[in-house]
C-alpha positions as semicolon CSV with decimal commas, in nm:
position;residue;x (nm);y (nm);z (nm)
1;M;0,707;6,580;1,330
2;K;1,063;6,615;1,459
3;E;1,042;6,277;1,632
4;I;0,909;6,113;1,313
5;I;1,193;6,255;1,103
6;E;1,453;6,141;1,357
7;I;1,313;5,786;1,356
8;L;1,302;5,775;0,975
9;I;1,666;5,892;0,960
10;K;1,769;5,630;1,218
11;N;1,583;5,356;1,029
12;Q;1,709;5,481;0,690
13;E;1,348;5,499;0,568
14;T;1,180;5,750;0,340
15;I;0,843;5,917;0,305
16;S;0,646;6,099;0,034
17;T;0,309;6,274;0,018
18;M;0,019;6,319;-0,220
19;E;-0,204;6,590;-0,079
20;S;-0,524;6,750;-0,188
21;C;-0,707;6,965;0,067
22;T;-0,397;7,020;0,284
23;G;-0,227;7,189;-0,011
24;G;0,128;7,089;0,075
25;G;0,087;7,147;0,448
26;I;0,216;6,801;0,533
27;A;0,520;6,838;0,308
28;N;0,579;7,179;0,467
29;A;0,559;7,034;0,819
30;I;0,808;6,764;0,722
31;T;1,053;7,001;0,552
32;N;1,043;7,243;0,847
33;I;1,249;6,985;1,038
34;P;1,630;6,988;0,999
35;G;1,747;6,669;0,829
36;A;1,420;6,615;0,643
37;S;1,609;6,605;0,314
38;E;1,750;6,267;0,420
39;V;1,404;6,109;0,433
40;F;1,156;6,320;0,235
41;K;1,152;6,225;-0,133
42;Y;0,859;6,407;-0,292
43;G;0,543;6,600;-0,225
44;A;0,260;6,619;-0,479
45;I;-0,034;6,855;-0,448
46;T;-0,320;6,718;-0,655
47;Y;-0,617;6,949;-0,603
48;A;-0,786;6,871;-0,935
49;N;-0,915;6,523;-1,018
50;E;-0,729;6,552;-1,349
51;F;-0,394;6,555;-1,167
52;K;-0,487;6,277;-0,928
53;I;-0,554;6,069;-1,239
54;K;-0,225;6,179;-1,398
55;M;-0,050;6,061;-1,080
56;G;-0,209;5,718;-1,121
57;I;-0,536;5,735;-0,930
58;N;-0,793;5,524;-1,111
59;R;-1,077;5,730;-1,259
60;E;-1,314;5,442;-1,181
61;T;-1,225;5,466;-0,811
62;I;-1,313;5,836;-0,816
63;D;-1,634;5,770;-1,009
64;T;-1,738;5,482;-0,783
65;Y;-1,646;5,618;-0,439
66;T;-1,609;5,994;-0,508
67;V;-1,284;6,185;-0,491
68;Y;-1,362;6,240;-0,122
69;S;-1,328;5,881;0,001
70;Q;-1,101;5,648;0,191
71;E;-1,055;5,446;-0,129
72;V;-0,908;5,746;-0,312
73;A;-0,688;5,836;-0,013
74;D;-0,558;5,476;-0,015
75;E;-0,475;5,493;-0,385
76;M;-0,301;5,827;-0,328
77;S;-0,082;5,690;-0,048
78;K;0,014;5,373;-0,236
79;K;0,071;5,545;-0,574
80;I;0,301;5,808;-0,425
81;T;0,494;5,534;-0,243
82;G;0,545;5,348;-0,569
83;Y;0,614;5,661;-0,775
84;T;0,894;5,768;-0,540
85;N;1,002;5,423;-0,416
86;S;0,948;5,547;-0,059
87;D;0,893;5,332;0,247
88;Y;0,583;5,532;0,345
89;G;0,330;5,734;0,152
90;I;0,069;5,974;0,283
91;G;-0,252;6,038;0,090
92;V;-0,506;6,302;0,191
93;T;-0,835;6,402;0,033
94;G;-1,147;6,571;0,164
95;K;-1,321;6,900;0,223
96;L;-1,216;7,159;0,477
97;N;-1,564;7,277;0,575
98;R;-1,671;7,406;0,234
99;V;-1,875;7,311;-0,067
100;D;-1,686;7,204;-0,381
101;K;-1,883;7,307;-0,688
102;Y;-1,680;7,069;-0,907
103;N;-1,736;6,770;-0,675
104;P;-2,067;6,836;-0,497
105;Y;-2,091;6,497;-0,325
106;G;-1,961;6,389;0,014
107;Q;-1,958;6,566;0,346
108;D;-1,828;6,922;0,337
109;N;-1,622;6,882;0,654
110;L;-1,462;6,538;0,631
111;V;-1,100;6,457;0,542
112;Y;-0,968;6,108;0,468
113;V;-0,610;6,019;0,557
114;S;-0,420;5,713;0,441
115;I;-0,064;5,619;0,528
116;Y;0,073;5,329;0,327
117;S;0,362;5,118;0,456
118;K;0,549;4,943;0,176
119;K;0,731;4,697;0,402
120;D;0,405;4,563;0,550
121;D;0,185;4,637;0,245
122;T;-0,065;4,791;0,486
123;Y;-0,282;5,101;0,504
124;H;-0,338;5,304;0,818
125;H;-0,643;5,530;0,826
126;A;-0,781;5,834;0,997
127;T;-1,088;6,041;0,928
128;V;-1,080;6,401;1,046
129;E;-1,390;6,614;1,097
130;C;-1,300;6,972;1,007
131;T;-1,558;7,214;1,146
132;E;-1,342;7,519;1,211
133;E;-1,427;7,830;1,010
134;D;-1,059;7,895;0,937
135;R;-0,896;7,673;0,671
136;K;-0,556;7,706;0,835
137;N;-0,692;7,565;1,161
138;N;-0,854;7,275;0,975
139;K;-0,527;7,198;0,796
140;E;-0,341;7,204;1,127
141;L;-0,595;6,960;1,272
142;V;-0,538;6,720;0,981
143;I;-0,159;6,751;1,007
144;S;-0,162;6,688;1,384
145;T;-0,376;6,378;1,324
146;I;-0,123;6,256;1,068
147;V;0,166;6,312;1,311
148;Y;-0,021;6,112;1,576
149;L;-0,090;5,831;1,327
150;L;0,272;5,828;1,206
151;K;0,391;5,788;1,567
152;T;0,187;5,468;1,594
153;I;0,327;5,331;1,266
154;I;0,692;5,436;1,247
155;K;0,902;5,296;1,529
């Protein structure tokens, strides 16, 4: 993440996050780096569907594709970019190897990642299979995937 923050600072670009299953882990990884305050605008943790909707995610998208879908991750990344006027937005939704009694559909071990680039109006995707027993290890796997993806996008 240090390399990403340094590039964002050099390029005078910003980034924001809207996270669900990672619970602020991405924002934490970003803000652990000195100088992050120059590029990190905002981190939202939207565990409940209600708060995804309050942040601008279309209820119809959730109803059509489920809250655990690439389509919802895409809306999360683009909405947080617009909400904060950032250059990049990260959206993450999925299940970290557990059943969700409020949203019983979708695979119990799949996480959808979307990184939106405002300057190109493009989405970059990753899907992470989280099969570890420990939630912390699954979160770390998702975060390392995001760092890898960011390195391919931000130059």
